Amino acid sequence: MWNQNKMEEKEVLIVGQGLAGTWLGYWLHKAGISFRVIDQPNPDGASIRAAGLINPVTGRRMVTTWMIDELMPFASSAYKEFGSFLDQQLIEDISVIDFFPSVQMLQAFQKRFDEDPEYLTPGDDREKYAHWFRYELGWGAISPCLLVNVEKLLTAWQSWLKMNNQLTESVFDLSKLRVTQQGVEYSDIQAGYIIFCDGKSSASNPYFDKLPFALNKGEGMLVEINELPQHAVFKKGMSLVPYMENIFWLGSSYEWSFENDQPTESFRIQAENWLKHFLKLPYRILEHFAAIRPATLERRPFVGFHPSFPQIGILNGLGTKGCSLAPYFARQLADYLRERKEINILADIKRFGKILTRPL
Ligand SMILES: Cc1cc2nc3c(=O)[nH]c(=O)nc-3n(C[C@H](O)[C@H](O)[C@H](O)COP(=O)(O)OP(=O)(O)OC[C@H]3O[C@@H](n4cnc5c(N)ncnc54)[C@H](O)[C@@H]3O)c2cc1C
């Protein structure tokens, strides 16, 4: 007879199915490690709202981003591999056309190009984009960059999980978690490990709230623009990123202090002014959204297991770079679980051993 109290046994319980939880699940599946995912879908989750861009050169000083020479090739082949597993095209090569918004940015581009031309091409044909845009200080190209279709990835993996009965769509309630000698118990699931991939929620999880999270709000829009080519990202401070036919993702803001997670009037005005000044084509705003990035004070991810509770892990702190960091560091966690391979010391939460071992 069916035993009502029978527990489902899994090696890993994953909380969250954004980029972090999706990649972790995939690598665990490949490693033959059993898992279940608990996720409460959020239409304004950071991953689902991301532009999907992996840009190797960013910031006011045009610096090459952390570990990018390792992360880019890894991401490129990982998304292709995951894409063929899901029978979806998830990634493409793309250039960012960077229209300099200020003399300082023009100079930063030139300086960086003189020192190290990798990824940069000066825009010699100054008028090349003048049919579509107004710009005064010229442009340069950043390439290769990668563009991930995050929504397609999350939706296809969610369907795969449902088909294989590995997804519970509900809010994870931490007060119901039981930490045992062998691992954890939650509802009718018994697992060796629980790994939190729950984005901003980890910042208020008593196991991890001492980590230096610095949540950051980002607002953006979906804008319909006919006749604008979709082969590149067009950036002038803010960016227009190809999203789907005739629709561009426009964004975004970076707000370190904010009252709530809702879209604001001030961003809408700023974005509309930007469109009016920059774009020569007609446009129609379809949607305005906001989401919270799980960013960190020292801009490094949080990966690994709690020093006092080795059955409780985390993959978080992906900040503004979830598309490149998630596949790489999820793989490190899976490799750790499979063969105790070391996690990169700069990402491993062991570095916060002292604060994490303080009483909860
Ligand atoms: C506007 C914007 C643009 C961005 N653009 C880019 C970009 O172009 N390139 C790039 O690399 N990065 C970009 N990012 C950053 C990127 O989106 C994040 O780094 C990444 O999405 C973080 O993924 P995550 O899985 O850690 O968190 P999330 O995407 O937030 O996923 C967490 C998941 O856990 C679920 N969850 C949370 N709490 C619970 C709970 N208690 N119970 C059940 N489920 C729960 C949530 O619903 C969600 O599904 C952008 C972010 C924003 C906001």
PDB file of N, CA, C and O in Angstrom, residues 51-121:
ATOM      1  N   ALA A  51      19.245  41.357 -19.737  1.00  0.00           N
ATOM      2  CA  ALA A  51      19.403  41.551 -21.178  1.00  0.00           C
ATOM      3  C   ALA A  51      20.053  40.322 -21.806  1.00  0.00           C
ATOM      4  O   ALA A  51      19.871  40.042 -22.983  1.00  0.00           O
ATOM      5  N   GLY A  52      20.865  39.616 -21.031  1.00  0.00           N
ATOM      6  CA  GLY A  52      21.512  38.400 -21.541  1.00  0.00           C
ATOM      7  C   GLY A  52      22.872  38.632 -22.158  1.00  0.00           C
ATOM      8  O   GLY A  52      23.428  37.763 -22.826  1.00  0.00           O
ATOM      9  N   LEU A  53      23.437  39.804 -21.908  1.00  0.00           N
ATOM     10  CA  LEU A  53      24.696  40.153 -22.569  1.00  0.00           C
ATOM     11  C   LEU A  53      25.916  39.726 -21.746  1.00  0.00           C
ATOM     12  O   LEU A  53      25.940  39.910 -20.528  1.00  0.00           O
ATOM     13  N   ILE A  54      26.896  39.177 -22.441  1.00  0.00           N
ATOM     14  CA  ILE A  54      28.208  38.943 -21.818  1.00  0.00           C
ATOM     15  C   ILE A  54      29.175  39.862 -22.564  1.00  0.00           C
ATOM     16  O   ILE A  54      29.494  39.641 -23.723  1.00  0.00           O
ATOM     17  N   ASN A  55      29.582  40.926 -21.864  1.00  0.00           N
ATOM     18  CA  ASN A  55      30.412  41.963 -22.468  1.00  0.00           C
ATOM     19  C   ASN A  55      31.764  41.948 -21.749  1.00  0.00           C
ATOM     20  O   ASN A  55      31.821  42.160 -20.539  1.00  0.00           O
ATOM     21  N   PRO A  56      32.847  41.687 -22.480  1.00  0.00           N
ATOM     22  CA  PRO A  56      34.146  41.529 -21.795  1.00  0.00           C
ATOM     23  C   PRO A  56      34.767  42.823 -21.305  1.00  0.00           C
ATOM     24  O   PRO A  56      35.691  42.791 -20.492  1.00  0.00           O
ATOM     25  N   VAL A  57      34.294  43.976 -21.802  1.00  0.00           N
ATOM     26  CA  VAL A  57      34.926  45.260 -21.434  1.00  0.00           C
ATOM     27  C   VAL A  57      33.838  46.204 -20.944  1.00  0.00           C
ATOM     28  O   VAL A  57      32.959  46.590 -21.713  1.00  0.00           O
ATOM     29  N   THR A  58      33.887  46.568 -19.672  1.00  0.00           N
ATOM     30  CA  THR A  58      32.796  47.390 -19.134  1.00  0.00           C
ATOM     31  C   THR A  58      33.312  48.506 -18.223  1.00  0.00           C
ATOM     32  O   THR A  58      34.493  48.542 -17.875  1.00  0.00           O
ATOM     33  N   GLY A  59      32.389  49.350 -17.846  1.00  0.00           N
ATOM     34  CA  GLY A  59      32.681  50.368 -16.820  1.00  0.00           C
ATOM     35  C   GLY A  59      33.254  51.643 -17.406  1.00  0.00           C
ATOM     36  O   GLY A  59      33.587  51.725 -18.586  1.00  0.00           O
ATOM     37  N   ARG A  60      33.358  52.630 -16.529  1.00  0.00           N
ATOM     38  CA  ARG A  60      33.830  53.953 -16.967  1.00  0.00           C
ATOM     39  C   ARG A  60      35.259  53.914 -17.477  1.00  0.00           C
ATOM     40  O   ARG A  60      35.656  54.731 -18.281  1.00  0.00           O
ATOM     41  N   ARG A  61      36.039  52.959 -16.937  1.00  0.00           N
ATOM     42  CA  ARG A  61      37.443  52.914 -17.350  1.00  0.00           C
ATOM     43  C   ARG A  61      37.692  51.832 -18.395  1.00  0.00           C
ATOM     44  O   ARG A  61      38.831  51.511 -18.699  1.00  0.00           O
ATOM     45  N   MET A  62      36.624  51.266 -18.928  1.00  0.00           N
ATOM     46  CA  MET A  62      36.731  50.243 -19.978  1.00  0.00           C
ATOM     47  C   MET A  62      37.675  49.115 -19.557  1.00  0.00           C
ATOM     48  O   MET A  62      38.616  48.782 -20.266  1.00  0.00           O
ATOM     49  N   VAL A  63      37.420  48.544 -18.383  1.00  0.00           N
ATOM     50  CA  VAL A  63      38.311  47.483 -17.922  1.00  0.00           C
ATOM     51  C   VAL A  63      37.792  46.115 -18.384  1.00  0.00           C
ATOM     52  O   VAL A  63      36.596  45.920 -18.569  1.00  0.00           O
ATOM     53  N   THR A  64      38.734  45.202 -18.559  1.00  0.00           N
ATOM     54  CA  THR A  64      38.361  43.833 -18.897  1.00  0.00           C
ATOM     55  C   THR A  64      37.785  43.211 -17.635  1.00  0.00           C
ATOM     56  O   THR A  64      38.376  43.310 -16.567  1.00  0.00           O
ATOM     57  N   THR A  65      36.617  42.578 -17.742  1.00  0.00           N
ATOM     58  CA  THR A  65      35.946  42.123 -16.527  1.00  0.00           C
ATOM     59  C   THR A  65      36.637  40.888 -15.949  1.00  0.00           C
ATOM     60  O   THR A  65      37.334  40.154 -16.663  1.00  0.00           O
ATOM     61  N   TRP A  66      36.401  40.682 -14.653  1.00  0.00           N
ATOM     62  CA  TRP A  66      37.063  39.638 -13.872  1.00  0.00           C
ATOM     63  C   TRP A  66      36.990  38.261 -14.561  1.00  0.00           C
ATOM     64  O   TRP A  66      35.908  37.816 -14.913  1.00  0.00           O
ATOM     65  N   MET A  67      38.130  37.631 -14.766  1.00  0.00           N
ATOM     66  CA  MET A  67      38.237  36.252 -15.268  1.00  0.00           C
ATOM     67  C   MET A  67      37.635  36.052 -16.651  1.00  0.00           C
ATOM     68  O   MET A  67      37.348  34.913 -17.045  1.00  0.00           O
ATOM     69  N   ILE A  68      37.444  37.150 -17.413  1.00  0.00           N
ATOM     70  CA  ILE A  68      36.635  37.010 -18.637  1.00  0.00           C
ATOM     71  C   ILE A  68      37.296  36.081 -19.663  1.00  0.00           C
ATOM     72  O   ILE A  68      36.607  35.381 -20.408  1.00  0.00           O
ATOM     73  N   ASP A  69      38.637  36.037 -19.678  1.00  0.00           N
ATOM     74  CA  ASP A  69      39.280  35.183 -20.685  1.00  0.00           C
ATOM     75  C   ASP A  69      38.991  33.708 -20.445  1.00  0.00           C
ATOM     76  O   ASP A  69      39.092  32.880 -21.352  1.00  0.00           O
ATOM     77  N   GLU A  70      38.645  33.369 -19.226  1.00  0.00           N
ATOM     78  CA  GLU A  70      38.262  31.990 -18.920  1.00  0.00           C
ATOM     79  C   GLU A  70      36.735  31.831 -19.010  1.00  0.00           C
ATOM     80  O   GLU A  70      36.224  30.817 -19.487  1.00  0.00           O
ATOM     81  N   LEU A  71      36.017  32.865 -18.525  1.00  0.00           N
ATOM     82  CA  LEU A  71      34.549  32.753 -18.457  1.00  0.00           C
ATOM     83  C   LEU A  71      33.884  32.758 -19.841  1.00  0.00           C
ATOM     84  O   LEU A  71      32.926  32.017 -20.068  1.00  0.00           O
ATOM     85  N   MET A  72      34.405  33.576 -20.767  1.00  0.00           N
ATOM     86  CA  MET A  72      33.731  33.699 -22.083  1.00  0.00           C
ATOM     87  C   MET A  72      33.768  32.396 -22.866  1.00  0.00           C
ATOM     88  O   MET A  72      32.725  31.921 -23.311  1.00  0.00           O
ATOM     89  N   PRO A  73      34.958  31.808 -23.069  1.00  0.00           N
ATOM     90  CA  PRO A  73      34.949  30.548 -23.833  1.00  0.00           C
ATOM     91  C   PRO A  73      34.167  29.450 -23.123  1.00  0.00           C
ATOM     92  O   PRO A  73      33.482  28.654 -23.762  1.00  0.00           O
ATOM     93  N   PHE A  74      34.221  29.452 -21.773  1.00  0.00           N
ATOM     94  CA  PHE A  74      33.466  28.440 -21.026  1.00  0.00           C
ATOM     95  C   PHE A  74      31.971  28.638 -21.284  1.00  0.00           C
ATOM     96  O   PHE A  74      31.245  27.692 -21.597  1.00  0.00           O
ATOM     97  N   ALA A  75      31.512  29.909 -21.162  1.00  0.00           N
ATOM     98  CA  ALA A  75      30.089  30.190 -21.355  1.00  0.00           C
ATOM     99  C   ALA A  75      29.667  29.844 -22.777  1.00  0.00           C
ATOM    100  O   ALA A  75      28.620  29.229 -23.000  1.00  0.00           O
ATOM    101  N   SER A  76      30.489  30.212 -23.745  1.00  0.00           N
ATOM    102  CA  SER A  76      30.122  29.975 -25.142  1.00  0.00           C
ATOM    103  C   SER A  76      29.866  28.478 -25.368  1.00  0.00           C
ATOM    104  O   SER A  76      28.831  28.088 -25.903  1.00  0.00           O
ATOM    105  N   SER A  77      30.786  27.636 -24.920  1.00  0.00           N
ATOM    106  CA  SER A  77      30.554  26.209 -25.203  1.00  0.00           C
ATOM    107  C   SER A  77      29.489  25.622 -24.277  1.00  0.00           C
ATOM    108  O   SER A  77      28.714  24.760 -24.694  1.00  0.00           O
ATOM    109  N   ALA A  78      29.381  26.128 -23.034  1.00  0.00           N
ATOM    110  CA  ALA A  78      28.364  25.580 -22.114  1.00  0.00           C
ATOM    111  C   ALA A  78      26.944  25.881 -22.632  1.00  0.00           C
ATOM    112  O   ALA A  78      26.078  25.010 -22.630  1.00  0.00           O
ATOM    113  N   TYR A  79      26.692  27.126 -23.080  1.00  0.00           N
ATOM    114  CA  TYR A  79      25.337  27.456 -23.573  1.00  0.00           C
ATOM    115  C   TYR A  79      25.024  26.675 -24.858  1.00  0.00           C
ATOM    116  O   TYR A  79      23.877  26.302 -25.096  1.00  0.00           O
ATOM    117  N   LYS A  80      26.056  26.440 -25.682  1.00  0.00           N
ATOM    118  CA  LYS A  80      25.799  25.655 -26.906  1.00  0.00           C
ATOM    119  C   LYS A  80      25.429  24.233 -26.538  1.00  0.00           C
ATOM    120  O   LYS A  80      24.497  23.643 -27.083  1.00  0.00           O
ATOM    121  N   GLU A  81      26.178  23.687 -25.564  1.00  0.00           N
ATOM    122  CA  GLU A  81      25.921  22.305 -25.138  1.00  0.00           C
ATOM    123  C   GLU A  81      24.521  22.182 -24.506  1.00  0.00           C
ATOM    124  O   GLU A  81      23.740  21.294 -24.839  1.00  0.00           O
ATOM    125  N   PHE A  82      24.199  23.106 -23.600  1.00  0.00           N
ATOM    126  CA  PHE A  82      22.890  23.083 -22.928  1.00  0.00           C
ATOM    127  C   PHE A  82      21.791  23.285 -23.983  1.00  0.00           C
ATOM    128  O   PHE A  82      20.737  22.657 -23.953  1.00  0.00           O
ATOM    129  N   GLY A  83      22.074  24.162 -24.955  1.00  0.00           N
ATOM    130  CA  GLY A  83      21.116  24.422 -26.035  1.00  0.00           C
ATOM    131  C   GLY A  83      20.838  23.165 -26.841  1.00  0.00           C
ATOM    132  O   GLY A  83      19.682  22.880 -27.169  1.00  0.00           O
ATOM    133  N   SER A  84      21.878  22.381 -27.142  1.00  0.00           N
ATOM    134  CA  SER A  84      21.562  21.178 -27.926  1.00  0.00           C
ATOM    135  C   SER A  84      20.856  20.151 -27.052  1.00  0.00           C
ATOM    136  O   SER A  84      19.992  19.415 -27.544  1.00  0.00           O
ATOM    137  N   PHE A  85      21.134  20.140 -25.753  1.00  0.00           N
ATOM    138  CA  PHE A  85      20.387  19.247 -24.839  1.00  0.00           C
ATOM    139  C   PHE A  85      18.891  19.609 -24.843  1.00  0.00           C
ATOM    140  O   PHE A  85      18.029  18.736 -24.862  1.00  0.00           O
ATOM    141  N   LEU A  86      18.594  20.915 -24.838  1.00  0.00           N
ATOM    142  CA  LEU A  86      17.190  21.369 -24.770  1.00  0.00           C
ATOM    143  C   LEU A  86      16.574  21.590 -26.153  1.00  0.00           C
ATOM    144  O   LEU A  86      15.414  21.980 -26.251  1.00  0.00           O
ATOM    145  N   ASP A  87      17.405  21.390 -27.188  1.00  0.00           N
ATOM    146  CA  ASP A  87      16.971  21.606 -28.554  1.00  0.00           C
ATOM    147  C   ASP A  87      16.542  23.072 -28.789  1.00  0.00           C
ATOM    148  O   ASP A  87      15.474  23.356 -29.343  1.00  0.00           O
ATOM    149  N   GLN A  88      17.361  23.985 -28.303  1.00  0.00           N
ATOM    150  CA  GLN A  88      17.096  25.422 -28.432  1.00  0.00           C
ATOM    151  C   GLN A  88      18.389  26.140 -28.771  1.00  0.00           C
ATOM    152  O   GLN A  88      19.451  25.727 -28.311  1.00  0.00           O
ATOM    153  N   GLN A  89      18.267  27.242 -29.520  1.00  0.00           N
ATOM    154  CA  GLN A  89      19.461  28.070 -29.703  1.00  0.00           C
ATOM    155  C   GLN A  89      19.491  29.104 -28.588  1.00  0.00           C
ATOM    156  O   GLN A  89      18.596  29.952 -28.490  1.00  0.00           O
ATOM    157  N   LEU A  90      20.500  29.019 -27.735  1.00  0.00           N
ATOM    158  CA  LEU A  90      20.502  29.849 -26.526  1.00  0.00           C
ATOM    159  C   LEU A  90      21.496  30.998 -26.576  1.00  0.00           C
ATOM    160  O   LEU A  90      21.452  31.893 -25.747  1.00  0.00           O
ATOM    161  N   ILE A  91      22.434  30.948 -27.527  1.00  0.00           N
ATOM    162  CA  ILE A  91      23.506  31.955 -27.483  1.00  0.00           C
ATOM    163  C   ILE A  91      23.943  32.332 -28.892  1.00  0.00           C
ATOM    164  O   ILE A  91      23.882  31.506 -29.802  1.00  0.00           O
ATOM    165  N   GLU A  92      24.322  33.608 -29.054  1.00  0.00           N
ATOM    166  CA  GLU A  92      24.892  34.025 -30.340  1.00  0.00           C
ATOM    167  C   GLU A  92      26.022  35.022 -30.094  1.00  0.00           C
ATOM    168  O   GLU A  92      26.066  35.676 -29.036  1.00  0.00           O
ATOM    169  N   ASP A  93      26.930  35.126 -31.070  1.00  0.00           N
ATOM    170  CA  ASP A  93      27.975  36.145 -30.999  1.00  0.00           C
ATOM    171  C   ASP A  93      27.364  37.480 -31.407  1.00  0.00           C
ATOM    172  O   ASP A  93      26.511  37.525 -32.291  1.00  0.00           O
ATOM    173  N   ILE A  94      27.816  38.540 -30.786  1.00  0.00           N
ATOM    174  CA  ILE A  94      27.267  39.857 -31.115  1.00  0.00           C
ATOM    175  C   ILE A  94      28.325  40.924 -30.830  1.00  0.00           C
ATOM    176  O   ILE A  94      29.266  40.664 -30.058  1.00  0.00           O
ATOM    177  N   SER A  95      28.187  42.104 -31.466  1.00  0.00           N
ATOM    178  CA  SER A  95      29.084  43.223 -31.142  1.00  0.00           C
ATOM    179  C   SER A  95      28.291  44.268 -30.376  1.00  0.00           C
ATOM    180  O   SER A  95      27.086  44.421 -30.593  1.00  0.00           O
ATOM    181  N   VAL A  96      28.971  44.990 -29.517  1.00  0.00           N
ATOM    182  CA  VAL A  96      28.365  46.160 -28.877  1.00  0.00           C
ATOM    183  C   VAL A  96      28.910  47.391 -29.595  1.00  0.00           C
ATOM    184  O   VAL A  96      30.126  47.590 -29.649  1.00  0.00           O
ATOM    185  N   ILE A  97      28.011  48.177 -30.182  1.00  0.00           N
ATOM    186  CA  ILE A  97      28.436  49.440 -30.797  1.00  0.00           C
ATOM    187  C   ILE A  97      28.290  50.511 -29.718  1.00  0.00           C
ATOM    188  O   ILE A  97      27.186  50.822 -29.271  1.00  0.00           O
ATOM    189  N   ASP A  98      29.439  51.025 -29.305  1.00  0.00           N
ATOM    190  CA  ASP A  98      29.492  51.916 -28.146  1.00  0.00           C
ATOM    191  C   ASP A  98      29.608  53.359 -28.646  1.00  0.00           C
ATOM    192  O   ASP A  98      30.679  53.771 -29.108  1.00  0.00           O
ATOM    193  N   PHE A  99      28.487  54.081 -28.601  1.00  0.00           N
ATOM    194  CA  PHE A  99      28.503  55.509 -28.980  1.00  0.00           C
ATOM    195  C   PHE A  99      28.927  56.279 -27.728  1.00  0.00           C
ATOM    196  O   PHE A  99      28.239  56.205 -26.703  1.00  0.00           O
ATOM    197  N   PHE A 100      30.044  56.995 -27.821  1.00  0.00           N
ATOM    198  CA  PHE A 100      30.600  57.598 -26.603  1.00  0.00           C
ATOM    199  C   PHE A 100      29.672  58.675 -26.068  1.00  0.00           C
ATOM    200  O   PHE A 100      29.398  59.660 -26.761  1.00  0.00           O
ATOM    201  N   PRO A 101      29.190  58.516 -24.832  1.00  0.00           N
ATOM    202  CA  PRO A 101      28.247  59.504 -24.302  1.00  0.00           C
ATOM    203  C   PRO A 101      28.938  60.761 -23.783  1.00  0.00           C
ATOM    204  O   PRO A 101      28.280  61.768 -23.531  1.00  0.00           O
ATOM    205  N   SER A 102      30.280  60.708 -23.624  1.00  0.00           N
ATOM    206  CA  SER A 102      30.997  61.882 -23.098  1.00  0.00           C
ATOM    207  C   SER A 102      32.440  61.836 -23.609  1.00  0.00           C
ATOM    208  O   SER A 102      32.919  60.788 -24.058  1.00  0.00           O
ATOM    209  N   VAL A 103      33.107  62.970 -23.510  1.00  0.00           N
ATOM    210  CA  VAL A 103      34.514  63.026 -23.926  1.00  0.00           C
ATOM    211  C   VAL A 103      35.343  62.067 -23.082  1.00  0.00           C
ATOM    212  O   VAL A 103      36.242  61.378 -23.579  1.00  0.00           O
ATOM    213  N   GLN A 104      35.002  61.957 -21.796  1.00  0.00           N
ATOM    214  CA  GLN A 104      35.743  61.038 -20.910  1.00  0.00           C
ATOM    215  C   GLN A 104      35.650  59.604 -21.410  1.00  0.00           C
ATOM    216  O   GLN A 104      36.635  58.866 -21.397  1.00  0.00           O
ATOM    217  N   MET A 105      34.466  59.202 -21.883  1.00  0.00           N
ATOM    218  CA  MET A 105      34.302  57.822 -22.348  1.00  0.00           C
ATOM    219  C   MET A 105      35.039  57.593 -23.672  1.00  0.00           C
ATOM    220  O   MET A 105      35.595  56.536 -23.908  1.00  0.00           O
ATOM    221  N   LEU A 106      35.049  58.616 -24.513  1.00  0.00           N
ATOM    222  CA  LEU A 106      35.819  58.538 -25.763  1.00  0.00           C
ATOM    223  C   LEU A 106      37.303  58.344 -25.431  1.00  0.00           C
ATOM    224  O   LEU A 106      37.990  57.483 -25.979  1.00  0.00           O
ATOM    225  N   GLN A 107      37.784  59.152 -24.465  1.00  0.00           N
ATOM    226  CA  GLN A 107      39.200  59.057 -24.086  1.00  0.00           C
ATOM    227  C   GLN A 107      39.513  57.713 -23.433  1.00  0.00           C
ATOM    228  O   GLN A 107      40.567  57.126 -23.661  1.00  0.00           O
ATOM    229  N   ALA A 108      38.567  57.213 -22.623  1.00  0.00           N
ATOM    230  CA  ALA A 108      38.789  55.911 -21.967  1.00  0.00           C
ATOM    231  C   ALA A 108      38.916  54.805 -23.015  1.00  0.00           C
ATOM    232  O   ALA A 108      39.761  53.912 -22.908  1.00  0.00           O
ATOM    233  N   PHE A 109      38.086  54.889 -24.061  1.00  0.00           N
ATOM    234  CA  PHE A 109      38.137  53.886 -25.130  1.00  0.00           C
ATOM    235  C   PHE A 109      39.497  53.960 -25.832  1.00  0.00           C
ATOM    236  O   PHE A 109      40.169  52.953 -26.048  1.00  0.00           O
ATOM    237  N   GLN A 110      39.909  55.200 -26.173  1.00  0.00           N
ATOM    238  CA  GLN A 110      41.179  55.368 -26.895  1.00  0.00           C
ATOM    239  C   GLN A 110      42.354  54.888 -26.057  1.00  0.00           C
ATOM    240  O   GLN A 110      43.241  54.192 -26.548  1.00  0.00           O
ATOM    241  N   LYS A 111      42.329  55.212 -24.765  1.00  0.00           N
ATOM    242  CA  LYS A 111      43.427  54.824 -23.866  1.00  0.00           C
ATOM    243  C   LYS A 111      43.504  53.302 -23.776  1.00  0.00           C
ATOM    244  O   LYS A 111      44.570  52.701 -23.924  1.00  0.00           O
ATOM    245  N   ARG A 112      42.341  52.696 -23.564  1.00  0.00           N
ATOM    246  CA  ARG A 112      42.304  51.228 -23.431  1.00  0.00           C
ATOM    247  C   ARG A 112      42.766  50.564 -24.750  1.00  0.00           C
ATOM    248  O   ARG A 112      43.511  49.586 -24.749  1.00  0.00           O
ATOM    249  N   PHE A 113      42.361  51.173 -25.888  1.00  0.00           N
ATOM    250  CA  PHE A 113      42.738  50.606 -27.186  1.00  0.00           C
ATOM    251  C   PHE A 113      44.254  50.703 -27.392  1.00  0.00           C
ATOM    252  O   PHE A 113      44.892  49.765 -27.875  1.00  0.00           O
ATOM    253  N   ASP A 114      44.856  51.833 -26.985  1.00  0.00           N
ATOM    254  CA  ASP A 114      46.307  51.997 -27.141  1.00  0.00           C
ATOM    255  C   ASP A 114      47.063  51.000 -26.272  1.00  0.00           C
ATOM    256  O   ASP A 114      48.085  50.455 -26.673  1.00  0.00           O
ATOM    257  N   GLU A 115      46.540  50.755 -25.063  1.00  0.00           N
ATOM    258  CA  GLU A 115      47.246  49.855 -24.136  1.00  0.00           C
ATOM    259  C   GLU A 115      47.046  48.384 -24.496  1.00  0.00           C
ATOM    260  O   GLU A 115      47.951  47.574 -24.362  1.00  0.00           O
ATOM    261  N   ASP A 116      45.801  48.055 -24.900  1.00  0.00           N
ATOM    262  CA  ASP A 116      45.471  46.651 -25.160  1.00  0.00           C
ATOM    263  C   ASP A 116      44.252  46.612 -26.088  1.00  0.00           C
ATOM    264  O   ASP A 116      43.122  46.795 -25.653  1.00  0.00           O
ATOM    265  N   PRO A 117      44.497  46.383 -27.377  1.00  0.00           N
ATOM    266  CA  PRO A 117      43.379  46.480 -28.332  1.00  0.00           C
ATOM    267  C   PRO A 117      42.424  45.286 -28.302  1.00  0.00           C
ATOM    268  O   PRO A 117      41.412  45.303 -29.007  1.00  0.00           O
ATOM    269  N   GLU A 118      42.722  44.259 -27.476  1.00  0.00           N
ATOM    270  CA  GLU A 118      41.859  43.085 -27.485  1.00  0.00           C
ATOM    271  C   GLU A 118      40.400  43.489 -27.209  1.00  0.00           C
ATOM    272  O   GLU A 118      40.139  44.268 -26.294  1.00  0.00           O
ATOM    273  N   TYR A 119      39.495  42.979 -27.956  1.00  0.00           N
ATOM    274  CA  TYR A 119      38.042  43.203 -27.889  1.00  0.00           C
ATOM    275  C   TYR A 119      37.589  44.551 -28.466  1.00  0.00           C
ATOM    276  O   TYR A 119      36.401  44.803 -28.542  1.00  0.00           O
ATOM    277  N   LEU A 120      38.516  45.463 -28.809  1.00  0.00           N
ATOM    278  CA  LEU A 120      38.082  46.806 -29.248  1.00  0.00           C
ATOM    279  C   LEU A 120      38.421  47.097 -30.713  1.00  0.00           C
ATOM    280  O   LEU A 120      39.491  46.717 -31.184  1.00  0.00           O
ATOM    281  N   THR A 121      37.501  47.766 -31.399  1.00  0.00           N
ATOM    282  CA  THR A 121      37.766  48.247 -32.757  1.00  0.00           C
ATOM    283  C   THR A 121      37.263  49.692 -32.844  1.00  0.00           C
ATOM    284  O   THR A 121      36.073  49.939 -32.589  1.00  0.00           O
TER     285      THR A 121
END
